[in-house]
XYZ file of C-alpha atoms in Angstrom:
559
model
C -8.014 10.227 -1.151
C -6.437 12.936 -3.895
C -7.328 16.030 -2.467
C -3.914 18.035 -3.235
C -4.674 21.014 -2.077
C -2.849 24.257 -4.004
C -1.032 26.377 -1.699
C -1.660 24.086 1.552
C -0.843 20.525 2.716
C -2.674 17.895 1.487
C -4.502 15.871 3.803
C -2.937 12.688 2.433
C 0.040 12.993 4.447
C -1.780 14.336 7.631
C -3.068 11.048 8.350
C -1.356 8.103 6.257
C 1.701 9.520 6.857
C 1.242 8.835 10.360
C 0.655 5.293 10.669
C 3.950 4.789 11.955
C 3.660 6.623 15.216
C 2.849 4.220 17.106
C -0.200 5.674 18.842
C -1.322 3.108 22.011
C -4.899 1.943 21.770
C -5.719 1.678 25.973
C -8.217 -0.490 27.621
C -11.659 1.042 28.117
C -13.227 -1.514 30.483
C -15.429 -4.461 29.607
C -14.046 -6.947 26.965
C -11.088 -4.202 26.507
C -8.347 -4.948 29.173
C -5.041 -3.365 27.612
C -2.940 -2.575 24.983
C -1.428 -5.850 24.304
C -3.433 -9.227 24.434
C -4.073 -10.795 27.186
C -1.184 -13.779 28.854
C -1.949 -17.290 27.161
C -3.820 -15.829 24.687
C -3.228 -17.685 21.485
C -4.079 -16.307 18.399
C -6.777 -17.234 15.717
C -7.129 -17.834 12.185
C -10.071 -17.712 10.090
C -10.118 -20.643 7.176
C -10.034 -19.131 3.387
C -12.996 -21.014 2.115
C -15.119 -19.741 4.998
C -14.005 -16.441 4.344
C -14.648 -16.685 0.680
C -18.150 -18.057 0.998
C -18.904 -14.704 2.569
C -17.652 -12.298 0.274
C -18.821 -9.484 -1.978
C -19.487 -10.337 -5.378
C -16.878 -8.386 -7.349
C -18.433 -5.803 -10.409
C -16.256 -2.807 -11.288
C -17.721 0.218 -12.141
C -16.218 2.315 -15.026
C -16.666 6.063 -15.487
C -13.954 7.487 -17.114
C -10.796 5.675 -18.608
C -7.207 6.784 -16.857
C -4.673 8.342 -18.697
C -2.056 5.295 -16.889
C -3.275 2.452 -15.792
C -2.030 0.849 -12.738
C -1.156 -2.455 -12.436
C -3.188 -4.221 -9.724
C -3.315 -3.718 -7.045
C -1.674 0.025 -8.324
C -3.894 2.432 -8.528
C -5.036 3.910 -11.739
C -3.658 7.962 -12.797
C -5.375 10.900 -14.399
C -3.449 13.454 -15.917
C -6.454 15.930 -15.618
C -9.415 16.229 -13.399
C -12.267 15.614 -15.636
C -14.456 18.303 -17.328
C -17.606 17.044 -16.748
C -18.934 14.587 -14.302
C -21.090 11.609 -13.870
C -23.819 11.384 -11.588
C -23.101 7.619 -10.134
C -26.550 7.549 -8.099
C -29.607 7.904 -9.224
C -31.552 7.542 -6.378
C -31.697 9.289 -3.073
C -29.623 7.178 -0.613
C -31.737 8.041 2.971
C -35.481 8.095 3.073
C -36.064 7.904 7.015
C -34.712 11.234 7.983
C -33.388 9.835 11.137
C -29.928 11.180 11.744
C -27.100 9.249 11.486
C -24.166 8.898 14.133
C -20.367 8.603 12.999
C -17.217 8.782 14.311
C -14.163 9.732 11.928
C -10.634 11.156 12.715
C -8.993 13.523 11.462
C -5.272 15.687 11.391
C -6.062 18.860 11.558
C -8.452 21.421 13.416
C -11.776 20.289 14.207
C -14.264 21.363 11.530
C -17.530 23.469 12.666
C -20.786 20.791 13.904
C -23.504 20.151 11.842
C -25.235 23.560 13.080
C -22.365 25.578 11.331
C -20.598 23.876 8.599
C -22.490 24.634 5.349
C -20.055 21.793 3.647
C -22.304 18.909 6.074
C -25.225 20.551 5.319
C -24.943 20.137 1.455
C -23.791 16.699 1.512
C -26.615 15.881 3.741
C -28.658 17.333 1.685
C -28.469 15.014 -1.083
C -28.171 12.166 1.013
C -31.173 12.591 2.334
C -30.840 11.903 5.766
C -28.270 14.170 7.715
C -25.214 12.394 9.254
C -23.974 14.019 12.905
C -20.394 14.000 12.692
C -18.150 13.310 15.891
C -14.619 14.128 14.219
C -11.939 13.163 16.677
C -8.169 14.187 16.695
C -6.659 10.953 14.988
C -3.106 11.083 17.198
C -5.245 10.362 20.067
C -7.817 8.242 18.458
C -6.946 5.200 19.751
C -7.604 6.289 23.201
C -11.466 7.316 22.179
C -11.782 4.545 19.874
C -10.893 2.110 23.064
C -13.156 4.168 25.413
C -16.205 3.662 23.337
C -15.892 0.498 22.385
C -15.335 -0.370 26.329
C -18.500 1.278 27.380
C -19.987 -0.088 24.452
C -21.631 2.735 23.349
C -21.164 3.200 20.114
C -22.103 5.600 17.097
C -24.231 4.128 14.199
C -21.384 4.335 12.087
C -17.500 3.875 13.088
C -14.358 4.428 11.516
C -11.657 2.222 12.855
C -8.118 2.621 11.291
C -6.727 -0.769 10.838
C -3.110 -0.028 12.513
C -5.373 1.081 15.720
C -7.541 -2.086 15.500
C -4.333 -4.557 15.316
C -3.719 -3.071 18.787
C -6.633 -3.752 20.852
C -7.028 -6.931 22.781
C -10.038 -9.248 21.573
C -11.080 -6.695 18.965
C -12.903 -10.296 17.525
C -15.342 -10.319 20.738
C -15.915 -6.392 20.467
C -17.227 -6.822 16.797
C -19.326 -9.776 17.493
C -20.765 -7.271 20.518
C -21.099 -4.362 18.794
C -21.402 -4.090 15.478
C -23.516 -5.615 12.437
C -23.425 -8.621 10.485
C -23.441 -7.512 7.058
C -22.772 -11.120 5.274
C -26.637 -11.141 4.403
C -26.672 -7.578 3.256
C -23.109 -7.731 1.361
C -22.087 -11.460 0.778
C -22.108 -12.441 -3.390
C -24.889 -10.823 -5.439
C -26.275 -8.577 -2.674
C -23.462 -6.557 -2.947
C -24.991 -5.697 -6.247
C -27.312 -3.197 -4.275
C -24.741 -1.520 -3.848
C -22.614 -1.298 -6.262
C -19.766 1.144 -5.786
C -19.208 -1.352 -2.406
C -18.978 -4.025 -4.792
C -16.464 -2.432 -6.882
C -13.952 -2.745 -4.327
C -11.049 -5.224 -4.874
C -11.645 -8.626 -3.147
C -8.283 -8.645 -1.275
C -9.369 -5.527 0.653
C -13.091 -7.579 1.786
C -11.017 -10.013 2.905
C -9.950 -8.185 5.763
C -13.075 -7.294 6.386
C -14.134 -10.696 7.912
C -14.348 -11.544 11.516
C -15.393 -14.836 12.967
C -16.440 -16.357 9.778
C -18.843 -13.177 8.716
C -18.736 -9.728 6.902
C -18.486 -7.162 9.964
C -17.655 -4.055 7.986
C -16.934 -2.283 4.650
C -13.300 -1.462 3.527
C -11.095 1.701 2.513
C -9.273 -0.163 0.188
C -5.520 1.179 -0.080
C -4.457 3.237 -3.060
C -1.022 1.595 -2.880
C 0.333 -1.663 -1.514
C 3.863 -0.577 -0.378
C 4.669 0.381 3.015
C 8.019 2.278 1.831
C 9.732 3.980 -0.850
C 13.469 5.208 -0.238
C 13.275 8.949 -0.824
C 16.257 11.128 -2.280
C 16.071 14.680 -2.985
C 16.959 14.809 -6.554
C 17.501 18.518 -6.228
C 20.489 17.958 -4.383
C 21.614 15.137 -5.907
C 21.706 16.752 -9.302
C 23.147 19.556 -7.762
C 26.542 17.396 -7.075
C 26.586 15.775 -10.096
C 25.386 12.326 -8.018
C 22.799 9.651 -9.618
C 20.856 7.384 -7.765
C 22.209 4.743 -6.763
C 21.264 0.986 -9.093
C 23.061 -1.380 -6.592
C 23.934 -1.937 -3.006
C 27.721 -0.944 -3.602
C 26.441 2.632 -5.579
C 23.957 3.311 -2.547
C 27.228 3.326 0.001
C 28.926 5.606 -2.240
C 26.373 7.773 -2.738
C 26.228 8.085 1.245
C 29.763 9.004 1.058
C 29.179 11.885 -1.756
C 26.053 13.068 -0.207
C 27.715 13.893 3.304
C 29.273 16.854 4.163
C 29.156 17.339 7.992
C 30.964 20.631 7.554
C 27.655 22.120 5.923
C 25.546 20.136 8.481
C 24.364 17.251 5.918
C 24.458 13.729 6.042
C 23.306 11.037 3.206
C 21.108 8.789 5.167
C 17.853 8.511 7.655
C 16.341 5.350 8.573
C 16.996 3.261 5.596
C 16.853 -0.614 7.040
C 13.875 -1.575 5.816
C 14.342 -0.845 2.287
C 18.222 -1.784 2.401
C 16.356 -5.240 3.844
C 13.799 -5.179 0.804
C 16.983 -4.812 -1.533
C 18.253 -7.947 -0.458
C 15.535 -9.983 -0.185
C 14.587 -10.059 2.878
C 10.938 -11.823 3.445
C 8.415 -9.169 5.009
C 5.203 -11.081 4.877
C 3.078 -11.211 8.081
C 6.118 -8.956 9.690
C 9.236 -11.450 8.030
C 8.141 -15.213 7.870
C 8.478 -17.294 4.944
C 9.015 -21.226 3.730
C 12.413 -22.393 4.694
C 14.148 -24.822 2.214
C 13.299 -28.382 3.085
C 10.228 -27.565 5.233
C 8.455 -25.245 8.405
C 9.132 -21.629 8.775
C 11.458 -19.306 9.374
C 11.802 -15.494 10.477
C 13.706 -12.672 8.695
C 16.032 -12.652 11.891
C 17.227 -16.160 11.087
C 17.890 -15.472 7.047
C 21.064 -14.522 5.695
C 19.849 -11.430 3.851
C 18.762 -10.279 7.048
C 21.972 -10.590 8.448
C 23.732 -9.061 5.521
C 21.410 -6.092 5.398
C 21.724 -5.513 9.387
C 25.621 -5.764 8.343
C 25.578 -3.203 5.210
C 23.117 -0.869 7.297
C 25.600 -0.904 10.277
C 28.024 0.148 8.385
C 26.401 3.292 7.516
C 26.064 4.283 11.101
C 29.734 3.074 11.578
C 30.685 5.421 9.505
C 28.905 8.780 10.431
C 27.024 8.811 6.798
C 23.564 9.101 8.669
C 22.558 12.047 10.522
C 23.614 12.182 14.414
C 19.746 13.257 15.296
C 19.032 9.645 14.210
C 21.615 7.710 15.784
C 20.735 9.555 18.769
C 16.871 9.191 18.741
C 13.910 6.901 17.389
C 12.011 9.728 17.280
C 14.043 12.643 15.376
C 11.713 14.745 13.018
C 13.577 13.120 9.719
C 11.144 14.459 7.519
C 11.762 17.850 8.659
C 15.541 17.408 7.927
C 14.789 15.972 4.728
C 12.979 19.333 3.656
C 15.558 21.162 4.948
C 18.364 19.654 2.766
C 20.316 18.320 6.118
C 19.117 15.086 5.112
C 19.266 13.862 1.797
C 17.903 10.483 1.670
C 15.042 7.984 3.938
C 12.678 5.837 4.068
C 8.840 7.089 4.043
C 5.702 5.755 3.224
C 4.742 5.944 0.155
C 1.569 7.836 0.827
C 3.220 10.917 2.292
C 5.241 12.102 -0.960
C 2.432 13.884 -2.476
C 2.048 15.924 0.680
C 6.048 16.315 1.092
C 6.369 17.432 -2.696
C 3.651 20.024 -2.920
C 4.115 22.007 0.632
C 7.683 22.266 0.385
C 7.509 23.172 -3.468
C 5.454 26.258 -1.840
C 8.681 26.979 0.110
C 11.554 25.588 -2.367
C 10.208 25.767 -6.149
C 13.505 23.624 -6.861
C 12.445 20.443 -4.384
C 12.127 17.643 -5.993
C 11.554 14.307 -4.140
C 11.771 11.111 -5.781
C 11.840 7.181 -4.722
C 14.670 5.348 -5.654
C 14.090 2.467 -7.864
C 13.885 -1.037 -6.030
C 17.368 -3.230 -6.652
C 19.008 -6.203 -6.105
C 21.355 -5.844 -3.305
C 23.418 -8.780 -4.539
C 22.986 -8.765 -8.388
C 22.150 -12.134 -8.595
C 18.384 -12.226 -8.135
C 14.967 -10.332 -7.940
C 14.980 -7.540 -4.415
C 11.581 -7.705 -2.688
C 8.529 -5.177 -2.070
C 6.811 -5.820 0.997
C 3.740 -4.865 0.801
C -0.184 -6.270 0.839
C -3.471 -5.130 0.238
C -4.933 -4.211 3.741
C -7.379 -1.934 3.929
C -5.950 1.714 5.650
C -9.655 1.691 7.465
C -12.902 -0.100 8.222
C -16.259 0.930 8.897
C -18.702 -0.665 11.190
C -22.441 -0.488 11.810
C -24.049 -0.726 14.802
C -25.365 -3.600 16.115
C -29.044 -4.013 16.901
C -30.155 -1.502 14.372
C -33.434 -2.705 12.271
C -32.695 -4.534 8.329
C -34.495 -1.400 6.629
C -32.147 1.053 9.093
C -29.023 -0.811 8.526
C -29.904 -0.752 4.486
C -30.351 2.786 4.618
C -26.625 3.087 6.197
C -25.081 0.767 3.583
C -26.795 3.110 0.591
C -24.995 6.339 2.339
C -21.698 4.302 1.902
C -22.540 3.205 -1.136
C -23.551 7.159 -2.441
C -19.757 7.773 -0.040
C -17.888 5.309 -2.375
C -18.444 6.619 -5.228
C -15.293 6.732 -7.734
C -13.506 9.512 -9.041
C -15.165 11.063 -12.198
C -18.427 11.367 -10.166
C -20.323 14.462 -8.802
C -21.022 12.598 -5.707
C -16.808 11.847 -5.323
C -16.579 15.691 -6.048
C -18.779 17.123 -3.694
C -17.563 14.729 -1.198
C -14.135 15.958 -1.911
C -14.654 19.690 -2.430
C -17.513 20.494 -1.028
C -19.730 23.579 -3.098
C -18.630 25.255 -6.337
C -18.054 29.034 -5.377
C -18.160 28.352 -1.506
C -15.035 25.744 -0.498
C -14.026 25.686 -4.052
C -12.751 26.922 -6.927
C -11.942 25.904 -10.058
C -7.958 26.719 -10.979
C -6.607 27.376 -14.434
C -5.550 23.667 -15.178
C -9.256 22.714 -14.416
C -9.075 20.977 -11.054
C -10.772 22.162 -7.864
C -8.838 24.877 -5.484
C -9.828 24.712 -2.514
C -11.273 27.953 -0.586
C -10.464 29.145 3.488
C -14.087 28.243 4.170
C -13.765 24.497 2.661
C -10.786 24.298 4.200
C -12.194 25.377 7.600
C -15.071 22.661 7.079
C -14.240 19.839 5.004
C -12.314 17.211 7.529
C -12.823 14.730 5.257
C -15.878 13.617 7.368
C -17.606 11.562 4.775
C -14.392 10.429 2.750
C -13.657 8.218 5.901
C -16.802 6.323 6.171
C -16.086 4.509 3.023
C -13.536 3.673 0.704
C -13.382 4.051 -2.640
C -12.219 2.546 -5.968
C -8.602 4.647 -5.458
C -7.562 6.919 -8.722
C -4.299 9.077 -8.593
C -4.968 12.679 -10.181
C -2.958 15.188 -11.632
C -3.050 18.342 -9.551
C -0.732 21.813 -10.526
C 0.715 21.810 -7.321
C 2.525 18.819 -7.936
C 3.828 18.609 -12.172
C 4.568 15.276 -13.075
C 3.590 13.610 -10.012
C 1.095 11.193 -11.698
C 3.857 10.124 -14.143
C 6.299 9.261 -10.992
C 4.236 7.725 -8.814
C 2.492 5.612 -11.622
C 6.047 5.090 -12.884
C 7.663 3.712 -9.906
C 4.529 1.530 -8.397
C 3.978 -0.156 -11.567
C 7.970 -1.332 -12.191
C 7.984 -1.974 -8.225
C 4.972 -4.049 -8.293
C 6.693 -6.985 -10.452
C 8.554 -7.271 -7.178
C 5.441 -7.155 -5.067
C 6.273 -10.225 -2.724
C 3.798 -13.336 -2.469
C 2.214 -13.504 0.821
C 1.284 -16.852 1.770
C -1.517 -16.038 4.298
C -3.074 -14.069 1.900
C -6.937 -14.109 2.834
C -6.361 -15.821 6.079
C -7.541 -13.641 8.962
C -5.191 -13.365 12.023
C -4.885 -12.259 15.482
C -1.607 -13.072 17.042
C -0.923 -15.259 20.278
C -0.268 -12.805 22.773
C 3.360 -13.977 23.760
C 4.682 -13.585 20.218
C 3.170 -9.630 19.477
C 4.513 -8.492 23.012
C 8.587 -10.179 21.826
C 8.693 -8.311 18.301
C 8.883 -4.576 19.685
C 11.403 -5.369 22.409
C 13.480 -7.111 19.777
C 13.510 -4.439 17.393
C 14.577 -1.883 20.251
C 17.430 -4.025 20.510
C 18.361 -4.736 16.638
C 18.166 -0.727 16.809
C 21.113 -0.879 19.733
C 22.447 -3.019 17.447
C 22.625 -0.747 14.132
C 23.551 2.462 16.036
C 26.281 0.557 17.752
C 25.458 0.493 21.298
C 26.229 -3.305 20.964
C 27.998 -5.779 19.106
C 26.433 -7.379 15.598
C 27.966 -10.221 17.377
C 25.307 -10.211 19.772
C 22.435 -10.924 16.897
C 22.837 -14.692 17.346
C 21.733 -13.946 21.966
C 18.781 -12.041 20.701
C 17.416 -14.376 18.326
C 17.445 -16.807 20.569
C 16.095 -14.628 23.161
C 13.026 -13.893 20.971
C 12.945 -17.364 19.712
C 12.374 -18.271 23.956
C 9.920 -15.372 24.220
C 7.338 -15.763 21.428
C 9.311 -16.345 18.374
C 8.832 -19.815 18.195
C 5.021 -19.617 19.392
C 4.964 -17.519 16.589
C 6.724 -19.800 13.921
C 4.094 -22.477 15.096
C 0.778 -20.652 14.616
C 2.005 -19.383 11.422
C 2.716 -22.684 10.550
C -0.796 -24.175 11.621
C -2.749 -21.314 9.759
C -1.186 -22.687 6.617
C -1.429 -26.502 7.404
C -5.585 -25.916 8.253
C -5.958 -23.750 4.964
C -3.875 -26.678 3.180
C -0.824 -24.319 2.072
C-alpha cells in the first residue's frame, strides 16, 4: 500500500511497522488450544510438486510503465501519480446484492460503519454488492482472530496477517474447517477469471497452500527484506561522518556518532544486520547446508559467532544507547527521531512513514539505509529476506460455487494495480470528499477520508505492489528503488522455497528462550563464553528436532 499521506502518517508504518511486536495469538476453544503448538507435535511439510499442481496460472497485467523498475521480487517506482487512469474492470463484480462479511485490522481509530461512512458506501457502490466491514484494532488482533476462529464463526471474508497465523496452534485443521477450497476456482487457467489475482507473483501463492490445496488469496509483499540499517544522514553530515562501507568503518562511526555529554549514542539494535554483513544464513530463521553434508544453525557458524563478538563489543563499550541495554522494549524509533539515536535496525516498510511525519516536524531529517557490506572483505554479505505474503484472505467455508465466485470477483475488482480508478478509489476514496488533488498531481487526503478510509478494502486483497512518488517524501522513490535493487543481488537463496511448513512444537517453543539469552549475552549480563552451554542447551531442547525436520523437508522434496 502507497498511501503517503501529506501532512499525516502514512498508514504504511501503522501496521507493517509493527510486525515485530510480538502480539500473542490465544486459544479460543475448539481446535485452538494455545499460543504455542501443542507437546509432541511434529511439524509438517507440504511436497513442491503438489503445491505446484495447484497453483495460479501466472499473467501480468500492464497499465502503465514505471519510471524504475524493480528487480524481482522489488517492487516497481513511479516518479508521479498518473494523470489519467485506467478502468481495469469492465464488469460489475457483485450481482446478488447479498452483503458481504469481512474482518480487517487496522492502526488507527475505528472508521464510521457502513450506515455512516460515505467512503464504504461509494466503493460498494460500484461493487455492486455492499461489503459490512468489522475493522478490528490490529495490536489486539490476534486475540479476535483466535476467538473467532475457536467458535468457528466466521465472517465471509477474513484477513489473517501471516506473523499472527505462524502463531496459532493447528492453523492447518482450522482452514480445512473453516474456510474454502479455492484450487478449482484459482488453480492454472481459472485464475484467468480473475485476472488481477493472477497477476500476483507465484512465490507469494505459494504460501497460500494448505494441505495440498489453494485455501486463500495473497497480499503479496512490496519488498522482500525484513531490515535495513537506518542512519540519520542529517546528523551524520552534520559531523562531517560517512556511512560506514565495512565492518571496521561501522565501529568507528559508533565512536564519532556518540556523545553521551549531549545525550546521544551511535547505535540501537543492530545484530541482525551486523549478522547479515557477515554472512550469517537467515533462511527459515538461520539454517543452511553445512560443508560435507546435513544442516546446521546460525548459532553453530562462525559468522555468527563473530557477529555476536563485533556486536558485543558495541555494548561493551557504551556506543549504544543505555535505554536499550536496559530494555527489549525501549521506544528506539522515537529516539531515532529525536536525534538521541543515530543509527538501527527497522523494517524496511516503516521508512516511508518515519521520513514523511518527522519531515513535518524537522524539514532537515533525512533517513537513509546503509548499504549492505561485507563484514570481512573477502566475500558477498547476505540479505535475508523471502517472498511471504504480509496477509491472506480466506473465504468461508460452505458458501455456494456462484456465492464464493461472486467473492473472488470483489477481490479481483480489490486487486487491482496502481494506475487504475478502481486502485484509486480504493485508496482515496471520492474526488472533492476524502481527497484532493495537490500541486504535484497526487491525491491529498481530506479530515473526512481520513476519518473513514481504514484501509478496509485494501486488506482483503493484495495487489501487484508499485512504489509512488509522493511530495511529502522528495526523492524517496529514487532511495528506496536504489537501495532494494543493489541489495537484492545479495538476496539469499532459500532452500525451502515453496515448501509449506509448520514447525514441531518442541523446536518453535526453544528459539525465543534462546534469543532472551543471546540478548543477556550481548548486553553483558553473561559471558560470550557461555555461547557454547546455550547451544547445546537449545540443541537438547528442540534444536536438533529442528535440524532433522528441516532436513527431511528437503530429502522428500529431493533437495
Amino acid at each position: 500500500m502507497d498511501r503517503s499521506l501529506a501532512g499525516a502518517a502514512t498508514n504504511r508504518r501503522r501496521f507493517l511497522g509493527l510486525v515485530g511486536l510480538g502480539a500473542t495469538a490465544m486459544a479460543g476453544g475448539g481446535f485452538l488450544s494455545g499460543c504455542s503448538r501443542p507437546a509432541g507435535t511434529q511439524g509438517t511439510a507440504t511436497n513442491v510438486d503438489a503445491v505446484s499442481a495447484v497453483l495460479p496460472r501466472y499473467q501480468p497485467v500492464d497499465l502503465i510503465t514505471p519510471d524504475i523498475a524493480g528487480v524481482r521480487p522489488i517492487a516497481d517506482g513511479y516518479l508521479q501519480y498518473p494523470a489519467r487512469l485506467v478502468k481495469a474492470v469492465t464488469e460489475t463484480p457483485g450481482n446478488s446484492s447479498e452483503p458481504i462479511t469481512a474482518m480487517t485490522p487496522w492502526w488507527g481509530p475505528t472508521p464510521p460503519g457502513l450506515d455512516r461512512n460515505a467512503y464504504l458506501q461509494a466503493v460498494n457502490e460500484r461493487l455492486g454488492v455492499p461489503i459490512d466491514f468489522s475493522v478490528q484494532d490490529g495490536n489486539t488482533y490476534a486475540d479476535k482472530l483466535s476467538a473467532i476462529l475457536g467458535a468457528r464463526d466466521v465472517p465471509d471474508l477474513l484477513c489473517a496477517p501471516n506473523w499472527e497465523i505462524d502463531k496459532i496452534p493447528r492453523f492447518s485443521d482450522a482452514v480445512s474447517a473453516l474456510f474454502e477450497d479455492l484450487t478449482d476456482h484459482l488453480a492454472g487457467d481459472a485464475a484467468l477469471a480473475y485476472p488481477h489475482l493472477a497477476s500476483f507473483p507465484t512465490g507469494a501463492w505459494q504460501y497460500a497452500v494448505w494441505g495440498g490445496r489453494l485455501a486463500a488469496v495473497p497480499w503479496p509483499t512490496d519488498g522482500p527484506f525484513p531490515y535495513a540499517l537506518f542512519y540519520r544522514k542529517d546528523l551524520t553530515d552534520a559531523a562531517g561522518v560517512q556511512a560506514p562501507k565495512n565492518i571496521d568503518e561501522l565501529y568507528e562511526f559508533g565512536k564519532a556518532m556518540t556523545d553521551p555529554g549531549n545525550g546521544v549514542w551511535a547505535f540501537g539494535p543492530v545484530f541482525d544486520m551486523v549478522q547479515m554483513f557477515y554472512g550469517v544464513p537467515g533462511s527459515q530463521g538461520g539454517w543452511r547446508h553445512r560443508d560435507g553434508g546435513g544442516l546446521e544453525f546460525k548459532y553453530e557458524t562462525e559468522e555468527y559467532r563473530a557477529a555476536l563478538e563485533f556486536t558485543t563489543k558495541l555494548f561493551t563499550e557504551g556506543l549504544v544507547h543505555p535505554d536499550v541495554v536496559e530494555s527489549k522494549g525501549s521506544d528506539t524509533k522515537q529516539l531515532f527521531n529525536s536525534g538521541r539515536l543515530v543509527c538501527f535496525q527497522d523494517g524496511v516498510g516503516a521508512w516511508r512513514g518515519m521520513y514523511s511525519e518527522q519531515r513535518q516536524i524537522t524539514p532537515t531529517f533525512d533517513m537513509q539505509p546503509v548499504p549492505i557490506f561485507s563484514a570481512t572483505g573477502g566475500g558477498d554479505p547476505i540479505a535475508w529476506g523471502e517472498e511471504k505474503p504480509v496477509f491472506y484472505t480466506f473465504i468461508k467455508k460452505g458458501l455456494s460455487a456462484a456465492r464464493t465466485e461472486e467473492l473472488l470477483r470483489v477481490l479481483n475488482w480489490c486487486a487491482a494495480p496502481f494506475g487504475s480508478e478502481e486502485y484509486h478509489l480504493r485508496q482515496y476514496g471520492v474526488a472533492g470528499e476524502h481527497h484532493t488533488i495537490g500541486d504535484d498531481g497526487s491525491p491529498v487526503m481530506t479530515e473526512l477520508g481520513r476519518q473513514e478510509i481504514a484501509d478496509q478494502y485494501t486488506f482483503l486483497a493484495g495487489r501487484y505492489p508499485a512504489i509512488v512518488q509522493t511530495a511529502d517524501v522528495p526523492g524517496f522513490v529514487e532511495d528506496l528503488l536504489g537501495y532494494s535493487n543493489e541489495t537484492v543481488k545479495y538476496l539469499e537463496p532459500n532452500p525451502w522455497a515453496g515448501i509449506k511448513l509448520e514447525l514441531p512444537a518442541n523446536y518453535s517453543r526453544v528459539l525465543q528462550p534462546t534469543e532472551d539469552k543471546i540478548r543477556d549475552v550481548l548486553r553483558g549480563r553473561r559471558p560470550t563464553s557461555d555461547l557454547d552451554q546455550i547451544i547445546s542447551e537449545w540443541r537438547s531442547s528442540g534444536g536438533d528436532e529442528g535440524r532433522d525436520f528441516f532436513a527431511q523437508a528437503l530429502e522428500d522434496n529431493g533437495r
